[in-house]
Short mmCIF file of C-alpha atoms in Angstrom, two decimals:
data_model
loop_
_atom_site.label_atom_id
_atom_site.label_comp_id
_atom_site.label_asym_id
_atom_site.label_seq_id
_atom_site.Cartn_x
_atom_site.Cartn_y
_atom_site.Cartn_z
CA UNK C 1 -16.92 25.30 24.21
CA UNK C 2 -15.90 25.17 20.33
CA UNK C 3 -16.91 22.89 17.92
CA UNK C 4 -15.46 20.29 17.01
CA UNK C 5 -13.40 20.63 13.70
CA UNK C 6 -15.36 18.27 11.02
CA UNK C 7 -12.39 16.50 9.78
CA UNK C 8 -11.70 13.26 8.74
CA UNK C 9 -8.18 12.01 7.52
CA UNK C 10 -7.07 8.97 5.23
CA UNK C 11 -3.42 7.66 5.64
CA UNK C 12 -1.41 4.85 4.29
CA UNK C 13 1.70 3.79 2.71
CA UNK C 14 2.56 4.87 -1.28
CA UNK C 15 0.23 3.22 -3.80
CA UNK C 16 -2.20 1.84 -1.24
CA UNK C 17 -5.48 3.03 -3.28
CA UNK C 18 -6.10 6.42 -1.03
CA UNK C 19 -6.41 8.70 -4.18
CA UNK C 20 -9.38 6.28 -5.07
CA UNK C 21 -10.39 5.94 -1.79
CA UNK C 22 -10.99 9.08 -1.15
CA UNK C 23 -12.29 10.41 -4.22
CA UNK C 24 -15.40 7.60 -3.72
CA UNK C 25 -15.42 9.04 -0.07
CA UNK C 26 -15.92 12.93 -1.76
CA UNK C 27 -18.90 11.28 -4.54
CA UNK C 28 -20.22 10.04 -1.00
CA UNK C 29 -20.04 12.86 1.59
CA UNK C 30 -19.43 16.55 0.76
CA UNK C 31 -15.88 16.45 1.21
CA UNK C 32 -13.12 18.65 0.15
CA UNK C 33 -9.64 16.81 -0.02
CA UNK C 34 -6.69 18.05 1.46
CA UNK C 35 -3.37 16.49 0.24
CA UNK C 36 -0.82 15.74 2.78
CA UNK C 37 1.82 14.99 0.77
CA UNK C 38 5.40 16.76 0.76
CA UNK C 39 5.77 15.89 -3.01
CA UNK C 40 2.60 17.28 -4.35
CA UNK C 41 3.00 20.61 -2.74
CA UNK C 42 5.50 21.08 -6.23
CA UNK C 43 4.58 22.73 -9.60
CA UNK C 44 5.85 20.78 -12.87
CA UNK C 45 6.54 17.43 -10.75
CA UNK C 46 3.21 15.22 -11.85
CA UNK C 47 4.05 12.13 -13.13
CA UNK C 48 6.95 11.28 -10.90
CA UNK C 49 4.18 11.94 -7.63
CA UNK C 50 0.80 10.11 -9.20
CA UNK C 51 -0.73 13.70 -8.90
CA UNK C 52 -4.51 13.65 -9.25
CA UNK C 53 -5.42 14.35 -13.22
CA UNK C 54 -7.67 16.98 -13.81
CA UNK C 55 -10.08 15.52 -14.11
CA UNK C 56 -10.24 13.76 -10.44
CA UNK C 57 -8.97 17.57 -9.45
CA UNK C 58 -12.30 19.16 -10.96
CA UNK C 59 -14.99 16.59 -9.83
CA UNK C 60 -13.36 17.34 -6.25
CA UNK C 61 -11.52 20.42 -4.58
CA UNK C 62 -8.21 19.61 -3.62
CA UNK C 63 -5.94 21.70 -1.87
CA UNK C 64 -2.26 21.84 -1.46
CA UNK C 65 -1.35 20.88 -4.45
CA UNK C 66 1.14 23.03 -7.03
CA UNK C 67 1.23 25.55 -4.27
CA UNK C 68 5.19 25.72 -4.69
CA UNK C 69 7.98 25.49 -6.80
CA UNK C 70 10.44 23.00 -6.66
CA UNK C 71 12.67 25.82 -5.82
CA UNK C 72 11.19 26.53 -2.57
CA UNK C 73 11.20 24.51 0.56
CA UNK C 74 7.77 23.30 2.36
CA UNK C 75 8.39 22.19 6.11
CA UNK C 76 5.75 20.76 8.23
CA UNK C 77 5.21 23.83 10.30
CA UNK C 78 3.60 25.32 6.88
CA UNK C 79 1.96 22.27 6.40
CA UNK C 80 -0.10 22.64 9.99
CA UNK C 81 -0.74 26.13 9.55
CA UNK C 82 -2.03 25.85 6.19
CA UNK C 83 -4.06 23.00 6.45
CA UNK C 84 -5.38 24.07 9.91
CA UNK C 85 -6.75 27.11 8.18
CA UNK C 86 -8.02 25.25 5.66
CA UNK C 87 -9.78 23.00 7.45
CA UNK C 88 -12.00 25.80 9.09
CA UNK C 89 -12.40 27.44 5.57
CA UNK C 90 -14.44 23.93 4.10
CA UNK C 91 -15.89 23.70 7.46
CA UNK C 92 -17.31 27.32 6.97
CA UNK C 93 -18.80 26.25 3.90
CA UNK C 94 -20.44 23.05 5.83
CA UNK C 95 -18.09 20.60 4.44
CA UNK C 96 -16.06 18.19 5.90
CA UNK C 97 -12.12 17.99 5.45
CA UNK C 98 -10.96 15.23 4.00
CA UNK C 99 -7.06 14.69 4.55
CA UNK C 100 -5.66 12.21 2.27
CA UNK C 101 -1.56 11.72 2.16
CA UNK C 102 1.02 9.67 3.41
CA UNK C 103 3.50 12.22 4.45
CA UNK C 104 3.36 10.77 8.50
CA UNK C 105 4.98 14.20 9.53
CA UNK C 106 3.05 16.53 8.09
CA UNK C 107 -0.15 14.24 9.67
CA UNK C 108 1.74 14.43 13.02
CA UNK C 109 2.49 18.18 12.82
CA UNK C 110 -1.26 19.00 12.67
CA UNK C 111 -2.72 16.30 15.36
CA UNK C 112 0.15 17.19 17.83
CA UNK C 113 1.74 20.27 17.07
CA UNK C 114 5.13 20.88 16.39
CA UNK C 115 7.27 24.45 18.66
CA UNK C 116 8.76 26.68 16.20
CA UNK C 117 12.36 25.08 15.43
CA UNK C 118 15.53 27.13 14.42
CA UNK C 119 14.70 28.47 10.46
CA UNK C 120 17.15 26.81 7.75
CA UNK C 121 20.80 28.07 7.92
CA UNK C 122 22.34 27.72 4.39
CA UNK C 123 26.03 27.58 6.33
CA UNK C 124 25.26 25.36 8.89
CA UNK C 125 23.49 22.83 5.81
CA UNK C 126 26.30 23.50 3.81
CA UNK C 127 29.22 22.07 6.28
CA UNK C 128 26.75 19.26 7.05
CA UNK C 129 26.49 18.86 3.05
CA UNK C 130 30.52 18.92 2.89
CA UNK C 131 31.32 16.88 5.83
CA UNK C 132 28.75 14.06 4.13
CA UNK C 133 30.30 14.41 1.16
CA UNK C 134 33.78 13.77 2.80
CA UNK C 135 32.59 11.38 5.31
CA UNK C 136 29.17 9.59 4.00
CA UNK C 137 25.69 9.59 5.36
CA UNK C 138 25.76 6.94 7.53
CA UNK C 139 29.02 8.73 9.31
CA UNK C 140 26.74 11.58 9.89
CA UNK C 141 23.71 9.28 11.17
CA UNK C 142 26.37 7.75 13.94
CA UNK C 143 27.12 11.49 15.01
CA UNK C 144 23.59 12.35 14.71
CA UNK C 145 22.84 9.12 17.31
CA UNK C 146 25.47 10.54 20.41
CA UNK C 147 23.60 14.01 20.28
CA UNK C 148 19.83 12.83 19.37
CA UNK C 149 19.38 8.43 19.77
CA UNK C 150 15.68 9.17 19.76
CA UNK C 151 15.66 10.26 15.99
CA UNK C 152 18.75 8.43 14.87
CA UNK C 153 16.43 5.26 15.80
CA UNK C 154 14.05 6.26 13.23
CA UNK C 155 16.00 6.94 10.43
CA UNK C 156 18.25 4.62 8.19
CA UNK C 157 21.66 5.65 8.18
CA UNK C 158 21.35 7.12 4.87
CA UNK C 159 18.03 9.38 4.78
CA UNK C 160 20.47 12.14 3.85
CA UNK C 161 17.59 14.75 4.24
CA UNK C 162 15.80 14.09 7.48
CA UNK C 163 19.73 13.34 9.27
CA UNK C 164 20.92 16.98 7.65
CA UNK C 165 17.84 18.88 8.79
CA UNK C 166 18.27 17.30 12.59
CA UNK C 167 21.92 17.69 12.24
CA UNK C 168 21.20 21.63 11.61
CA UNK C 169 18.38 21.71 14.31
CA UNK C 170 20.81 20.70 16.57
CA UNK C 171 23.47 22.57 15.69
CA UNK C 172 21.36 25.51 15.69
CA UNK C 173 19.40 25.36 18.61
CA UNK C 174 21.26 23.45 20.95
CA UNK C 175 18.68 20.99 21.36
CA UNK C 176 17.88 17.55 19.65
CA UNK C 177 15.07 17.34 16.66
CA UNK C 178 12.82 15.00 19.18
CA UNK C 179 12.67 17.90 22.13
CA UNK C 180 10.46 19.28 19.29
CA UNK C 181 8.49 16.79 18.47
CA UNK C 182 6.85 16.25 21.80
CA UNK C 183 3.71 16.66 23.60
CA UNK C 184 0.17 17.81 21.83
CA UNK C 185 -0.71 21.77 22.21
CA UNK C 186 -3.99 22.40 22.85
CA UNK C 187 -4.33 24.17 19.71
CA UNK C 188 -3.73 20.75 17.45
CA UNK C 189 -6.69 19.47 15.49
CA UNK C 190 -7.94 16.03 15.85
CA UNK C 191 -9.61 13.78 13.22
CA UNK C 192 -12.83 12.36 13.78
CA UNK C 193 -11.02 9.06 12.94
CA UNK C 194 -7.86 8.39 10.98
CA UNK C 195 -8.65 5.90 8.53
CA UNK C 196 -5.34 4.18 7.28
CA UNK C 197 -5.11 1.64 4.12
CA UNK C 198 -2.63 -0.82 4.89
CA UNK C 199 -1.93 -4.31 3.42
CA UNK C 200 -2.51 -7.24 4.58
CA UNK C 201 -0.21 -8.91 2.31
CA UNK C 202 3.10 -6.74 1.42
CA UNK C 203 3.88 -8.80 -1.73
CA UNK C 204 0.81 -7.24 -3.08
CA UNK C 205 1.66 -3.70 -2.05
CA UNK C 206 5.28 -4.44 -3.73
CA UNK C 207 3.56 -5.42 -6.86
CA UNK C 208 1.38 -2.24 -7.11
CA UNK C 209 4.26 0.00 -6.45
CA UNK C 210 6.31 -2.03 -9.20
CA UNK C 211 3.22 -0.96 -11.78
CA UNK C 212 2.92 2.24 -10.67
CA UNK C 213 6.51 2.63 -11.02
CA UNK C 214 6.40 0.99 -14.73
CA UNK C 215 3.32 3.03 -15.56
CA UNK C 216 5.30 6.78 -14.51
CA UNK C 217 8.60 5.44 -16.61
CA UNK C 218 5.85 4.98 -19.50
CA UNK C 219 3.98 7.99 -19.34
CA UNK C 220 7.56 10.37 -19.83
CA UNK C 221 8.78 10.36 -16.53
CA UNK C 222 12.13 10.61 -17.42
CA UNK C 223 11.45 13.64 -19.66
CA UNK C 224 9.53 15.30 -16.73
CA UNK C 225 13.25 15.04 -14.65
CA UNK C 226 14.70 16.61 -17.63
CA UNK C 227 12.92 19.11 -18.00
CA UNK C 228 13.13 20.00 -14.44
CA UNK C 229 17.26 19.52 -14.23
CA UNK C 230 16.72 21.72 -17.50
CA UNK C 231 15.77 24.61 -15.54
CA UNK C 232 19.34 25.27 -14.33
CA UNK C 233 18.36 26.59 -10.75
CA UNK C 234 17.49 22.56 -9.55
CA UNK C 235 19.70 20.39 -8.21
CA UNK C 236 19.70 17.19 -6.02
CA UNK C 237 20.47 18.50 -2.82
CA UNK C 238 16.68 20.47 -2.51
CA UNK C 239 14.02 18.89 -0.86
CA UNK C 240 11.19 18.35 -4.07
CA UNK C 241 14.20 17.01 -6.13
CA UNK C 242 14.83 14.06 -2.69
CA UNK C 243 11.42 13.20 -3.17
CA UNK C 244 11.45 9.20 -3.99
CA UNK C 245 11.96 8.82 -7.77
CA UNK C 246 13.01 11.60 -8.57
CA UNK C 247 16.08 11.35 -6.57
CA UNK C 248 17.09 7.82 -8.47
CA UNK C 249 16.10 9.66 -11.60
CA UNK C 250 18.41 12.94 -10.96
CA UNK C 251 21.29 10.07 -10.51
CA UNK C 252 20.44 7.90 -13.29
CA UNK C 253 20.48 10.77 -15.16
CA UNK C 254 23.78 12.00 -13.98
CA UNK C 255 25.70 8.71 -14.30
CA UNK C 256 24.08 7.33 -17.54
CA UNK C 257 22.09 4.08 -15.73
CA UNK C 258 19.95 2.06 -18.37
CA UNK C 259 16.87 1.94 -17.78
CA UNK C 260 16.59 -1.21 -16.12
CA UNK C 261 18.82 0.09 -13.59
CA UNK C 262 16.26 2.65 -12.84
CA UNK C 263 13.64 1.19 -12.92
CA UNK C 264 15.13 -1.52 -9.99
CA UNK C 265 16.75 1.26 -8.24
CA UNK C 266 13.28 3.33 -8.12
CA UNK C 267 11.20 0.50 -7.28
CA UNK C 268 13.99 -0.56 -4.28
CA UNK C 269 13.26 2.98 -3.36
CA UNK C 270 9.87 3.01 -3.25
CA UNK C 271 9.20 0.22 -1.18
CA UNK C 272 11.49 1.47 1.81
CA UNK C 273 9.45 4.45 1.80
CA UNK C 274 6.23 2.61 1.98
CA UNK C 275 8.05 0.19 4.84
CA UNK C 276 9.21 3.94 6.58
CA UNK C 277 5.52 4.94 6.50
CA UNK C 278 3.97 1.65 8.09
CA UNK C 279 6.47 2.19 10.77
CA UNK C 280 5.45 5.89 11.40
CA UNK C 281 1.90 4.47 11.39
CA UNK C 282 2.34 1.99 13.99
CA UNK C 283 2.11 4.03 17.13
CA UNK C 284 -0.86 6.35 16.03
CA UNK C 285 -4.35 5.33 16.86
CA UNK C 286 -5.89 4.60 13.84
CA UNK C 287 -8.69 2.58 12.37
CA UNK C 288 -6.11 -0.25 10.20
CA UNK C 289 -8.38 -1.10 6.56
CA UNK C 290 -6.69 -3.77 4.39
CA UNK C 291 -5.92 -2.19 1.41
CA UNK C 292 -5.54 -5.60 -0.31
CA UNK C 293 -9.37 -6.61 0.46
CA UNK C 294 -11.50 -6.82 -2.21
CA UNK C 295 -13.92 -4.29 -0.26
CA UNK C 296 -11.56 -1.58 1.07
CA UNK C 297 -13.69 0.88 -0.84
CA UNK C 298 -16.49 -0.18 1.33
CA UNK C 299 -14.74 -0.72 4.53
CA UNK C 300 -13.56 2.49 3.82
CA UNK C 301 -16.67 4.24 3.67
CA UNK C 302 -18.35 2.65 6.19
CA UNK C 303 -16.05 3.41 8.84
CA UNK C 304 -16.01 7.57 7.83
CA UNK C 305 -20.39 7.07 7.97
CA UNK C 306 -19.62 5.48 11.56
CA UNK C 307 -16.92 8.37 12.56
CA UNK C 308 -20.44 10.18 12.66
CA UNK C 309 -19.52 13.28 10.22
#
């Protein structure tokens, strides 16, 4: 019978405290951290994603980070396969994997398993692109609900990416984006516990995405989206350049916003994605931590000594 995998994962909603959560979990147990994250998988896009510094990066090995550039796609298929060798690699050298991220996909792709769906088709994107552009988003997320209600449910009529990629699925297979996303293969790896930082209060989860947000805009944010769009081979339509941010930045950019207007717009942003992720939390079994206590930290690390790692 194999072994067990040695694996323990943190979750929880954008600027919940997991990057110091789990770096106090690697000082405690001989962890190596795994980022599940669909934003730090990009080269050159730092400050707009709250990538670990250096400095966190050296005291602990982390993995999946800057393994792409924003050039390239990264779906969630990669994301299992890569982490699920990974996670036997750190095991091989008797440490435990520590998967830290808040990309509920890629965490679902590796505990269920996900079949092989129908490879990107640059036509078939590109009439969705042009009938959205004709017709809008939530147009598309109406059509998307007579052919697939299950994932229309879960997405707000104007998540242009996730309706265009199950709009192409679809369209290329014949078959709706949730016939894929169904029951577990016996090859997915399970955590020893899932450990997800969520608040107790969201006011206080608004206000740390508000600094965090502030902080980024401080720190040259806006220069790091200009250097990117400086590049000449970017453009908004990719996936890295969608990530949250960088998207209102691409546009403020574009249309000449003040600041202010960013900074509101970004902020708006950011807090649907944290209220997307808390939803995509809800039905996995998980052990809930208020981020918001004074002794997450601790509650944290107790609960990984009690997952008996």
């Amino acid at each position: 019978m194999p072994t067990a995998p040695r694996l323990l994962a943190l979750a929880g909603p954008t600027a919940s405290g997991k990057t110091d959560a789990a770096l106090a979990l690697a000082a405690a147990m001989p962890c190596e951290i795994v980022s599940v994250d669909s934003a730090l998988v990009y080269r050159g896009m730092d400050i707009g994603t709250a990538k670990p510094g250096r400095e966190q990066r050296a005291a602990v090995p982390h993995h999946l980070i800057d393994i792409r550039d924003p050039a390239q796609p990264y779906s969630a298929a990669e994301f299992a396969a890569d982490a699920a060798r990974l996670v036997a690699q750190i095991n091989g050298r008797g440490r435990i994997a520590l998967l830290v991220g808040g990309t509920m996909l890629y965490f679902k792709a590796l505990f269920e398993g996900l079949d092989a769906m129908p490879p990107a088709d640059p036509q078939v994107r590109a009439a969705i692109e042009a009938d959205a552009a004709e017709r809008g988003w939530p147009a598309l997320h109406a059509a998307l609900a007579q052919v697939d209600p299950r994932t229309a449910a879960r997405l707000a009529p104007n998540d242009a990416q996730r309706i265009q990629r199950a709009l192409e699925v679809f369209r290329g297979s014949g078959r709706p984006l949730s016939d894929f996303h169904g029951a577990a293969r016996s090859g997915a790896l399970r955590p020893a516990a899932l450990l997800s930082l969520e608040p107790g209060d969201r006011a206080w989860l608004h206000a740390r995405i508000a600094q965090r947000f502030d902080a980024m805009l401080a720190h040259g944010f806006l220069d790091e989206v200009k250097a990117l769009r400086a590049r000449g081979d970017l453009h908004p339509g990719l996936p890295s350049m969608r990530s949250v941010g960088y998207r209102q930045a691409w546009q403020a950019l574009d249309e000449g916003w003040p600041l202010a207007e960013l900074r509101e717009r970004g902020i708006f942003a950011t807090r649907q994605l944290a209220k997307r992720q808390l939803t995509w939390l809800r039905p996995m079994q998980r052990r809930v931590i208020a981020c918001d206590a004074a002794d997450a930290t601790a509650q944290v690390l107790r609960a990984a000594r009690e997952a008996g790692l």
